[in-house]
Amino acid sequence: MYHPRELYPSLGTSYRLGPPQPVADSSFLPALAEGYHYPDLDTPKLDCFLSGIEAASRTLAAPPPLPPLPPALGTEPSPPATEALHSLPGVSLSLENQELWKEFNSVGTEMIITKAGRRMFPACRVSVTGLDLEARYLFLLDVVPVDGARYRWQGRRWEPSGKAEPRLPDRVYIHPDSPATGAHWMRQPVSFHRVKLTNSTLDPHGHLILHSMHKYQPRIHLVRATQLCSQHWGGVASFRFPETMFISVTAYQNPRITQLKIAANPFAKGFRENGRNCKRERDARVKRKLRGPEAVATEACGSGDAPGGPCDSTLGGDIRESDPEQAPALREAAPAPAPPCGSSSAEAYLLHPAAFHGAPSHLPTRNPSFPQAPDSGCPAPYSAASLELQPGPGGSGYPAAAHPASFASHFLQGGPLPLPYPGPGAYLDVGSKPMY
DNA sequence: TCCACTGGCACTTTTGAACTGA
DNA sequence: ATCAGTTCAAAAGTGCCAGTGG
């Protein structure tokens, strides 16, 4: 599997889809609105995929209305049911690590954003059903502001604190497997754990740009490409899981979130109570440093109280173990060995790799011999209940799959970026480095 | 003075090249 | 020559914390 950043370094890991939204957006609703119910899902920002189809460059229209403000994070008793909007009949998505997300959501999920980009944790990992085994699909993820408010941690809870910053450039993360067959996507959960969030408005890496102290909602889009490298698209399904809503921060505000992250994220293992980077050990290190190198050498031998234990990997996007006290939802059984994948997304790229990424036409085609993605066969560590997704409200705006030609115009409220479109037989050589 | 933000730190996990042996 | 398994160092991902600046 390949990361878009590898395929097209100039584009980064995600793709800019249009100019920044205007500062004053009347569609933002007052932050103090009560209740929360999702309106029709607004359209995903997918015009980049069609960049080579239409020659003229246009600007994106104003964003669709945003949903009313939900209750403050950490205070909502139960998130509303997952909603979906699509023109892919029978297709449904379920959040694999739903229990973990719910646990974070119950506290008020916070996501660190940094200048260099920070991964989301938990990551969005979904299972999809109902796809055409032979058809090819793109999996996309974007993050949209939930409301027009800026938030502030008031010691116990998040509360609106003023008007939101101007909306930032819209970017979409394209799953590195895209495009791949329905059989490929349904073979194992689809993980977006490599998505990175940044607060750098001039970010050159293609990370998703967010404002700090704002509330966001990740969305997942599934696009069917009836014919690779053509403008005929077979439909789209958009999903969002309310429990994945989060507030972006540059430093954790809620100590309970910090505890959850440390307990659940393997990379933060060192900060656990028995870790070598826990507060007790850090304090001890400071004391040893103050006492000089000799004391450090003698005490270091006896301080190895870190547990051995199994290796918990982030390969699947989330945790494999956790502190049972801190994160009961993480006590799911360890994943069983993954079934091998019979095919890979290389097939899709072989046919026309650059068509979906706007890659320069001079690039050679991708090497078909890359190894199977490490986590593509990794089963979800959780046996989360499957969400049965219902199609969005009738007449919600998405064209029927039988009218693929209208798909483009629907998404292209504005126009595509003028990116080159590779001609038939173009090559893309991305080596053999698997990214997933 | 407050507070959001930054950069460096120590630690852990992941990754891939190099090596070994069948 | 090929392939699978192991080892190890570098890269990458964590939260913490002191310092900075608006």
GROMACS .gro file of N, CA, C and O in nm, chain A residues 198-307:
model
  440
  198THR      N    1  -0.258   1.940   1.177
  198THR     CA    2  -0.163   2.047   1.202
  198THR      C    3  -0.236   2.177   1.226
  198THR      O    4  -0.351   2.194   1.184
  199ASN      N    5  -0.169   2.271   1.293
  199ASN     CA    6  -0.225   2.404   1.309
  199ASN      C    7  -0.148   2.504   1.225
  199ASN      O    8  -0.165   2.624   1.239
  200SER      N    9  -0.063   2.453   1.139
  200SER     CA   10   0.016   2.540   1.053
  200SER      C   11  -0.063   2.569   0.926
  200SER      O   12  -0.082   2.482   0.841
  201THR      N   13  -0.107   2.692   0.913
  201THR     CA   14  -0.188   2.727   0.796
  201THR      C   15  -0.106   2.724   0.667
  201THR      O   16  -0.163   2.719   0.560
  202LEU      N   17   0.024   2.724   0.682
  202LEU     CA   18   0.110   2.717   0.563
  202LEU      C   19   0.173   2.579   0.550
  202LEU      O   20   0.276   2.563   0.487
  203ASP      N   21   0.109   2.482   0.611
  203ASP     CA   22   0.164   2.347   0.612
  203ASP      C   23   0.196   2.298   0.471
  203ASP      O   24   0.109   2.295   0.385
  204PRO      N   25   0.320   2.258   0.448
  204PRO     CA   26   0.358   2.211   0.315
  204PRO      C   27   0.345   2.061   0.297
  204PRO      O   28   0.372   2.010   0.189
  205HIS      N   29   0.308   1.990   0.404
  205HIS     CA   30   0.308   1.844   0.398
  205HIS      C   31   0.174   1.786   0.360
  205HIS      O   32   0.161   1.665   0.345
  206GLY      N   33   0.075   1.869   0.349
  206GLY     CA   34  -0.056   1.818   0.311
  206GLY      C   35  -0.138   1.766   0.426
  206GLY      O   36  -0.239   1.701   0.406
  207HIS      N   37  -0.096   1.794   0.549
  207HIS     CA   38  -0.174   1.750   0.664
  207HIS      C   39  -0.305   1.829   0.670
  207HIS      O   40  -0.317   1.938   0.613
  208LEU      N   41  -0.398   1.775   0.743
  208LEU     CA   42  -0.526   1.844   0.761
  208LEU      C   43  -0.506   1.962   0.856
  208LEU      O   44  -0.457   1.944   0.967
  209ILE      N   45  -0.542   2.079   0.812
  209ILE     CA   46  -0.516   2.201   0.888
  209ILE      C   47  -0.638   2.235   0.974
  209ILE      O   48  -0.749   2.247   0.923
  210LEU      N   49  -0.613   2.252   1.103
  210LEU     CA   50  -0.720   2.284   1.195
  210LEU      C   51  -0.681   2.403   1.282
  210LEU      O   52  -0.563   2.434   1.297
  211HIS      N   53  -0.781   2.465   1.337
  211HIS     CA   54  -0.759   2.569   1.437
  211HIS      C   55  -0.757   2.504   1.574
  211HIS      O   56  -0.835   2.413   1.602
  212SER      N   57  -0.672   2.553   1.659
  212SER     CA   58  -0.673   2.505   1.796
  212SER      C   59  -0.797   2.556   1.868
  212SER      O   60  -0.850   2.663   1.836
  213MET      N   61  -0.841   2.477   1.965
  213MET     CA   62  -0.956   2.515   2.049
  213MET      C   63  -1.085   2.524   1.968
  213MET      O   64  -1.172   2.603   2.000
  214HIS      N   65  -1.095   2.446   1.864
  214HIS     CA   66  -1.218   2.439   1.786
  214HIS      C   67  -1.267   2.295   1.785
  214HIS      O   68  -1.189   2.201   1.800
  215LYS      N   69  -1.396   2.281   1.762
  215LYS     CA   70  -1.456   2.148   1.763
  215LYS      C   71  -1.472   2.098   1.619
  215LYS      O   72  -1.522   2.170   1.533
  216TYR      N   73  -1.431   1.975   1.598
  216TYR     CA   74  -1.432   1.920   1.462
  216TYR      C   75  -1.499   1.783   1.458
  216TYR      O   76  -1.505   1.711   1.558
  217GLN      N   77  -1.544   1.750   1.339
  217GLN     CA   78  -1.608   1.621   1.315
  217GLN      C   79  -1.542   1.554   1.194
  217GLN      O   80  -1.550   1.605   1.082
  218PRO      N   81  -1.476   1.441   1.215
  218PRO     CA   82  -1.422   1.367   1.100
  218PRO      C   83  -1.534   1.306   1.017
  218PRO      O   84  -1.640   1.269   1.070
  219ARG      N   85  -1.512   1.299   0.888
  219ARG     CA   86  -1.608   1.235   0.799
  219ARG      C   87  -1.533   1.139   0.707
  219ARG      O   88  -1.418   1.163   0.671
  220ILE      N   89  -1.602   1.036   0.671
  220ILE     CA   90  -1.542   0.937   0.581
  220ILE      C   91  -1.629   0.929   0.456
  220ILE      O   92  -1.751   0.919   0.466
  221HIS      N   93  -1.564   0.934   0.343
  221HIS     CA   94  -1.635   0.930   0.216
  221HIS      C   95  -1.588   0.810   0.135
  221HIS      O   96  -1.468   0.780   0.132
  222LEU      N   97  -1.682   0.745   0.073
  222LEU     CA   98  -1.653   0.631  -0.012
  222LEU      C   99  -1.703   0.666  -0.152
  222LEU      O  100  -1.821   0.694  -0.170
  223VAL      N  101  -1.614   0.665  -0.245
  223VAL     CA  102  -1.649   0.704  -0.382
  223VAL      C  103  -1.627   0.586  -0.474
  223VAL      O  104  -1.521   0.524  -0.473
  224ARG      N  105  -1.725   0.556  -0.553
  224ARG     CA  106  -1.711   0.448  -0.649
  224ARG      C  107  -1.669   0.505  -0.784
  224ARG      O  108  -1.730   0.598  -0.835
  225ALA      N  109  -1.565   0.449  -0.836
  225ALA     CA  110  -1.518   0.487  -0.969
  225ALA      C  111  -1.558   0.376  -1.063
  225ALA      O  112  -1.497   0.271  -1.065
  226THR      N  113  -1.663   0.400  -1.139
  226THR     CA  114  -1.712   0.294  -1.227
  226THR      C  115  -1.609   0.261  -1.334
  226THR      O  116  -1.599   0.147  -1.377
  227GLN      N  117  -1.538   0.359  -1.375
  227GLN     CA  118  -1.428   0.335  -1.468
  227GLN      C  119  -1.307   0.410  -1.417
  227GLN      O  120  -1.314   0.531  -1.395
  228LEU      N  121  -1.203   0.338  -1.398
  228LEU     CA  122  -1.082   0.405  -1.355
  228LEU      C  123  -1.038   0.502  -1.463
  228LEU      O  124  -1.059   0.481  -1.579
  229CYS      N  125  -0.979   0.606  -1.420
  229CYS     CA  126  -0.924   0.708  -1.509
  229CYS      C  127  -1.027   0.763  -1.605
  229CYS      O  128  -0.997   0.790  -1.719
  230SER      N  129  -1.148   0.776  -1.559
  230SER     CA  130  -1.246   0.843  -1.642
  230SER      C  131  -1.328   0.934  -1.555
  230SER      O  132  -1.317   0.935  -1.433
  231GLN      N  133  -1.413   1.014  -1.616
  231GLN     CA  134  -1.494   1.104  -1.537
  231GLN      C  135  -1.624   1.041  -1.491
  231GLN      O  136  -1.710   1.107  -1.440
  232HIS      N  137  -1.639   0.913  -1.514
  232HIS     CA  138  -1.762   0.848  -1.475
  232HIS      C  139  -1.748   0.791  -1.335
  232HIS      O  140  -1.671   0.699  -1.312
  233TRP      N  141  -1.825   0.846  -1.246
  233TRP     CA  142  -1.819   0.803  -1.108
  233TRP      C  143  -1.952   0.740  -1.070
  233TRP      O  144  -2.058   0.791  -1.102
  234GLY      N  145  -1.944   0.632  -1.001
  234GLY     CA  146  -2.063   0.553  -0.977
  234GLY      C  147  -2.143   0.591  -0.856
  234GLY      O  148  -2.246   0.531  -0.831
  235GLY      N  149  -2.102   0.685  -0.780
  235GLY     CA  150  -2.177   0.723  -0.662
  235GLY      C  151  -2.086   0.748  -0.546
  235GLY      O  152  -1.964   0.730  -0.554
  236VAL      N  153  -2.147   0.792  -0.439
  236VAL     CA  154  -2.067   0.828  -0.322
  236VAL      C  155  -2.147   0.797  -0.196
  236VAL      O  156  -2.269   0.801  -0.196
  237ALA      N  157  -2.077   0.762  -0.092
  237ALA     CA  158  -2.139   0.744   0.038
  237ALA      C  159  -2.056   0.821   0.139
  237ALA      O  160  -1.934   0.810   0.141
  238SER      N  161  -2.122   0.901   0.219
  238SER     CA  162  -2.053   0.979   0.321
  238SER      C  163  -2.104   0.940   0.459
  238SER      O  164  -2.224   0.923   0.478
  239PHE      N  165  -2.013   0.927   0.549
  239PHE     CA  166  -2.049   0.881   0.683
  239PHE      C  167  -1.980   0.969   0.787
  239PHE      O  168  -1.870   1.016   0.765
  240ARG      N  169  -2.050   0.984   0.895
  240ARG     CA  170  -1.980   1.045   1.009
  240ARG      C  171  -2.032   0.980   1.136
  240ARG      O  172  -2.149   0.949   1.151
  241PHE      N  173  -1.942   0.964   1.226
  241PHE     CA  174  -1.972   0.898   1.353
  241PHE      C  175  -1.962   1.004   1.463
  241PHE      O  176  -1.852   1.054   1.491
  242PRO      N  177  -2.073   1.037   1.522
  242PRO     CA  178  -2.073   1.146   1.621
  242PRO      C  179  -1.973   1.127   1.733
  242PRO      O  180  -1.922   1.225   1.787
  243GLU      N  181  -1.945   1.002   1.766
  243GLU     CA  182  -1.853   0.982   1.877
  243GLU      C  183  -1.710   1.017   1.841
  243GLU      O  184  -1.623   1.019   1.928
  244THR      N  185  -1.684   1.045   1.714
  244THR     CA  186  -1.547   1.080   1.675
  244THR      C  187  -1.523   1.230   1.678
  244THR      O  188  -1.416   1.277   1.641
  245MET      N  189  -1.620   1.305   1.720
  245MET     CA  190  -1.604   1.448   1.731
  245MET      C  191  -1.496   1.481   1.834
  245MET      O  192  -1.481   1.410   1.934
  246PHE      N  193  -1.421   1.586   1.810
  246PHE     CA  194  -1.313   1.620   1.902
  246PHE      C  195  -1.286   1.769   1.901
  246PHE      O  196  -1.331   1.842   1.812
  247ILE      N  197  -1.212   1.813   2.000
  247ILE     CA  198  -1.165   1.951   2.005
  247ILE      C  199  -1.014   1.949   1.985
  247ILE      O  200  -0.942   1.872   2.048
  248SER      N  201  -0.969   2.032   1.894
  248SER     CA  202  -0.826   2.038   1.865
  248SER      C  203  -0.757   2.127   1.968
  248SER      O  204  -0.808   2.234   2.002
  249VAL      N  205  -0.643   2.083   2.014
  249VAL     CA  206  -0.568   2.158   2.116
  249VAL      C  207  -0.418   2.149   2.085
  249VAL      O  208  -0.374   2.060   2.012
  250THR      N  209  -0.344   2.240   2.139
  250THR     CA  210  -0.198   2.231   2.126
  250THR      C  211  -0.138   2.166   2.250
  250THR      O  212  -0.023   2.125   2.250
  251ALA      N  213  -0.214   2.158   2.353
  251ALA     CA  214  -0.172   2.087   2.475
  251ALA      C  215  -0.300   2.037   2.542
  251ALA      O  216  -0.401   2.108   2.543
  252TYR      N  217  -0.295   1.919   2.595
  252TYR     CA  218  -0.413   1.863   2.658
  252TYR      C  219  -0.462   1.951   2.771
  252TYR      O  220  -0.383   2.001   2.852
  253GLN      N  221  -0.591   1.969   2.774
  253GLN     CA  222  -0.652   2.051   2.878
  253GLN      C  223  -0.715   1.965   2.987
  253GLN      O  224  -0.704   1.996   3.104
  254ASN      N  225  -0.779   1.859   2.946
  254ASN     CA  226  -0.849   1.773   3.041
  254ASN      C  227  -0.756   1.660   3.085
  254ASN      O  228  -0.716   1.577   3.004
  255PRO      N  229  -0.721   1.655   3.212
  255PRO     CA  230  -0.631   1.549   3.261
  255PRO      C  231  -0.684   1.409   3.235
  255PRO      O  232  -0.605   1.316   3.217
  256ARG      N  233  -0.815   1.396   3.231
  256ARG     CA  234  -0.871   1.263   3.207
  256ARG      C  235  -0.841   1.216   3.066
  256ARG      O  236  -0.820   1.097   3.041
  257ILE      N  237  -0.839   1.310   2.972
  257ILE     CA  238  -0.803   1.275   2.835
  257ILE      C  239  -0.657   1.231   2.830
  257ILE      O  240  -0.620   1.133   2.763
  258THR      N  241  -0.573   1.303   2.901
  258THR     CA  242  -0.432   1.266   2.906
  258THR      C  243  -0.416   1.123   2.958
  258THR      O  244  -0.342   1.042   2.902
  259GLN      N  245  -0.489   1.093   3.064
  259GLN     CA  246  -0.481   0.958   3.121
  259GLN      C  247  -0.527   0.853   3.020
  259GLN      O  248  -0.464   0.748   3.004
  260LEU      N  249  -0.635   0.884   2.951
  260LEU     CA  250  -0.687   0.789   2.853
  260LEU      C  251  -0.587   0.768   2.740
  260LEU      O  252  -0.564   0.655   2.695
  261LYS      N  253  -0.528   0.875   2.695
  261LYS     CA  254  -0.432   0.864   2.585
  261LYS      C  255  -0.311   0.782   2.628
  261LYS      O  256  -0.263   0.695   2.555
  262ILE      N  257  -0.262   0.810   2.744
  262ILE     CA  258  -0.146   0.737   2.793
  262ILE      C  259  -0.180   0.589   2.810
  262ILE      O  260  -0.101   0.500   2.776
  263ALA      N  261  -0.299   0.565   2.859
  263ALA     CA  262  -0.338   0.426   2.883
  263ALA      C  263  -0.362   0.351   2.753
  263ALA      O  264  -0.337   0.231   2.744
  264ALA      N  265  -0.407   0.422   2.651
  264ALA     CA  266  -0.449   0.352   2.530
  264ALA      C  267  -0.347   0.356   2.418
  264ALA      O  268  -0.345   0.266   2.334
  265ASN      N  269  -0.264   0.457   2.415
  265ASN     CA  270  -0.172   0.472   2.303
  265ASN      C  271  -0.038   0.407   2.334
  265ASN      O  272   0.031   0.446   2.427
  266PRO      N  273   0.003   0.310   2.256
  266PRO     CA  274   0.129   0.240   2.282
  266PRO      C  275   0.250   0.333   2.282
  266PRO      O  276   0.346   0.310   2.354
  267PHE      N  277   0.243   0.437   2.200
  267PHE     CA  278   0.357   0.528   2.194
  267PHE      C  279   0.373   0.606   2.325
  267PHE      O  280   0.479   0.661   2.350
  268ALA      N  281   0.269   0.611   2.402
  268ALA     CA  282   0.277   0.682   2.529
  268ALA      C  283   0.300   0.586   2.644
  268ALA      O  284   0.281   0.622   2.761
  269LYS      N  285   0.341   0.468   2.610
  269LYS     CA  286   0.360   0.365   2.712
  269LYS      C  287   0.454   0.410   2.823
  269LYS      O  288   0.436   0.376   2.940
  270GLY      N  289   0.552   0.486   2.782
  270GLY     CA  290   0.651   0.528   2.879
  270GLY      C  291   0.598   0.620   2.987
  270GLY      O  292   0.665   0.643   3.086
  271PHE      N  293   0.478   0.672   2.966
  271PHE     CA  294   0.422   0.764   3.065
  271PHE      C  295   0.325   0.694   3.160
  271PHE      O  296   0.266   0.759   3.244
  272ARG      N  297   0.309   0.565   3.140
  272ARG     CA  298   0.220   0.493   3.230
  272ARG      C  299   0.284   0.480   3.368
  272ARG      O  300   0.404   0.501   3.384
  273GLU      N  301   0.202   0.444   3.463
  273GLU     CA  302   0.246   0.439   3.602
  273GLU      C  303   0.373   0.356   3.620
  273GLU      O  304   0.460   0.391   3.697
  274ASN      N  305   0.382   0.247   3.545
  274ASN     CA  306   0.499   0.162   3.560
  274ASN      C  307   0.602   0.189   3.451
  274ASN      O  308   0.697   0.114   3.434
  275GLY      N  309   0.580   0.294   3.373
  275GLY     CA  310   0.674   0.324   3.267
  275GLY      C  311   0.795   0.399   3.318
  275GLY      O  312   0.796   0.453   3.429
  276ARG      N  313   0.898   0.400   3.235
  276ARG     CA  314   1.022   0.464   3.279
  276ARG      C  315   1.016   0.614   3.260
  276ARG      O  316   1.108   0.686   3.296
  277ASN      N  317   0.909   0.661   3.200
  277ASN     CA  318   0.897   0.805   3.180
  277ASN      C  319   0.780   0.861   3.261
  277ASN      O  320   0.733   0.971   3.235
  278CYS      N  321   0.732   0.782   3.355
  278CYS     CA  322   0.623   0.831   3.439
  278CYS      C  323   0.679   0.939   3.532
  278CYS      O  324   0.799   0.958   3.544
  279LYS      N  325   0.588   1.007   3.597
  279LYS     CA  326   0.629   1.121   3.678
  279LYS      C  327   0.728   1.081   3.786
  279LYS      O  328   0.826   1.151   3.812
  280ARG      N  329   0.703   0.964   3.844
  280ARG     CA  330   0.792   0.919   3.952
  280ARG      C  331   0.934   0.901   3.900
  280ARG      O  332   1.031   0.943   3.962
  281GLU      N  333   0.944   0.840   3.781
  281GLU     CA  334   1.077   0.817   3.725
  281GLU      C  335   1.142   0.948   3.680
  281GLU      O  336   1.263   0.966   3.691
  282ARG      N  337   1.058   1.036   3.626
  282ARG     CA  338   1.115   1.163   3.581
  282ARG      C  339   1.172   1.240   3.699
  282ARG      O  340   1.281   1.297   3.691
  283ASP      N  341   1.095   1.242   3.808
  283ASP     CA  342   1.145   1.311   3.926
  283ASP      C  343   1.274   1.248   3.976
  283ASP      O  344   1.368   1.317   4.016
  284ALA      N  345   1.278   1.116   3.970
  284ALA     CA  346   1.399   1.046   4.015
  284ALA      C  347   1.518   1.081   3.926
  284ALA      O  348   1.629   1.098   3.974
  285ARG      N  349   1.491   1.092   3.796
  285ARG     CA  350   1.600   1.127   3.705
  285ARG      C  351   1.656   1.265   3.736
  285ARG      O  352   1.776   1.288   3.733
  286VAL      N  353   1.563   1.356   3.762
  286VAL     CA  354   1.606   1.492   3.794
  286VAL      C  355   1.695   1.491   3.917
  286VAL      O  356   1.801   1.554   3.921
  287LYS      N  357   1.654   1.414   4.017
  287LYS     CA  358   1.734   1.408   4.139
  287LYS      C  359   1.870   1.346   4.111
  287LYS      O  360   1.973   1.391   4.162
  288ARG      N  361   1.872   1.243   4.029
  288ARG     CA  362   2.000   1.177   4.000
  288ARG      C  363   2.094   1.272   3.926
  288ARG      O  364   2.213   1.277   3.951
  289LYS      N  365   2.034   1.349   3.833
  289LYS     CA  366   2.118   1.444   3.760
  289LYS      C  367   2.178   1.546   3.854
  289LYS      O  368   2.293   1.587   3.840
  290LEU      N  369   2.097   1.589   3.947
  290LEU     CA  370   2.145   1.690   4.040
  290LEU      C  371   2.256   1.635   4.128
  290LEU      O  372   2.344   1.709   4.173
  291ARG      N  373   2.252   1.501   4.152
  291ARG     CA  374   2.352   1.442   4.240
  291ARG      C  375   2.478   1.399   4.166
  291ARG      O  376   2.573   1.355   4.226
  292GLY      N  377   2.478   1.406   4.035
  292GLY     CA  378   2.598   1.374   3.961
  292GLY      C  379   2.591   1.238   3.893
  292GLY      O  380   2.503   1.158   3.921
  293PRO      N  381   2.689   1.212   3.802
  293PRO     CA  382   2.687   1.093   3.718
  293PRO      C  383   2.704   0.963   3.794
  293PRO      O  384   2.650   0.860   3.755
  294GLU      N  385   2.776   0.963   3.904
  294GLU     CA  386   2.799   0.838   3.976
  294GLU      C  387   2.668   0.784   4.032
  294GLU      O  388   2.637   0.665   4.022
  295ALA      N  389   2.592   0.874   4.091
  295ALA     CA  390   2.464   0.831   4.146
  295ALA      C  391   2.373   0.780   4.035
  295ALA      O  392   2.299   0.685   4.052
  296VAL      N  393   2.382   0.843   3.920
  296VAL     CA  394   2.300   0.801   3.807
  296VAL      C  395   2.334   0.658   3.769
  296VAL      O  396   2.246   0.575   3.747
  297ALA      N  397   2.466   0.629   3.762
  297ALA     CA  398   2.508   0.496   3.717
  297ALA      C  399   2.464   0.388   3.814
  297ALA      O  400   2.420   0.281   3.773
  298THR      N  401   2.472   0.414   3.941
  298THR     CA  402   2.438   0.311   4.038
  298THR      C  403   2.288   0.290   4.047
  298THR      O  404   2.241   0.177   4.058
  299GLU      N  405   2.211   0.397   4.042
  299GLU     CA  406   2.068   0.383   4.059
  299GLU      C  407   2.000   0.333   3.934
  299GLU      O  408   1.896   0.269   3.941
  300ALA      N  409   2.060   0.359   3.821
  300ALA     CA  410   1.997   0.319   3.696
  300ALA      C  411   1.983   0.168   3.687
  300ALA      O  412   1.889   0.116   3.627
  301CYS      N  413   2.076   0.098   3.749
  301CYS     CA  414   2.071  -0.048   3.743
  301CYS      C  415   1.949  -0.102   3.814
  301CYS      O  416   1.895  -0.206   3.776
  302GLY      N  417   1.903  -0.034   3.913
  302GLY     CA  418   1.793  -0.087   3.990
  302GLY      C  419   1.659  -0.026   3.955
  302GLY      O  420   1.560  -0.052   4.021
  303SER      N  421   1.657   0.056   3.853
  303SER     CA  422   1.533   0.125   3.822
  303SER      C  423   1.455   0.061   3.708
  303SER      O  424   1.358   0.117   3.661
  304GLY      N  425   1.503  -0.052   3.665
  304GLY     CA  426   1.436  -0.113   3.550
  304GLY      C  427   1.309  -0.185   3.588
  304GLY      O  428   1.300  -0.307   3.573
  305ASP      N  429   1.211  -0.111   3.631
  305ASP     CA  430   1.088  -0.176   3.671
  305ASP      C  431   0.984  -0.174   3.561
  305ASP      O  432   0.869  -0.206   3.583
  306ALA      N  433   1.025  -0.136   3.442
  306ALA     CA  434   0.930  -0.138   3.332
  306ALA      C  435   0.893  -0.281   3.300
  306ALA      O  436   0.978  -0.369   3.300
  307PRO      N  437   0.769  -0.306   3.275
  307PRO     CA  438   0.724  -0.442   3.248
  307PRO      C  439   0.770  -0.490   3.112
  307PRO      O  440   0.791  -0.411   3.022
   0.00000   0.00000   0.00000
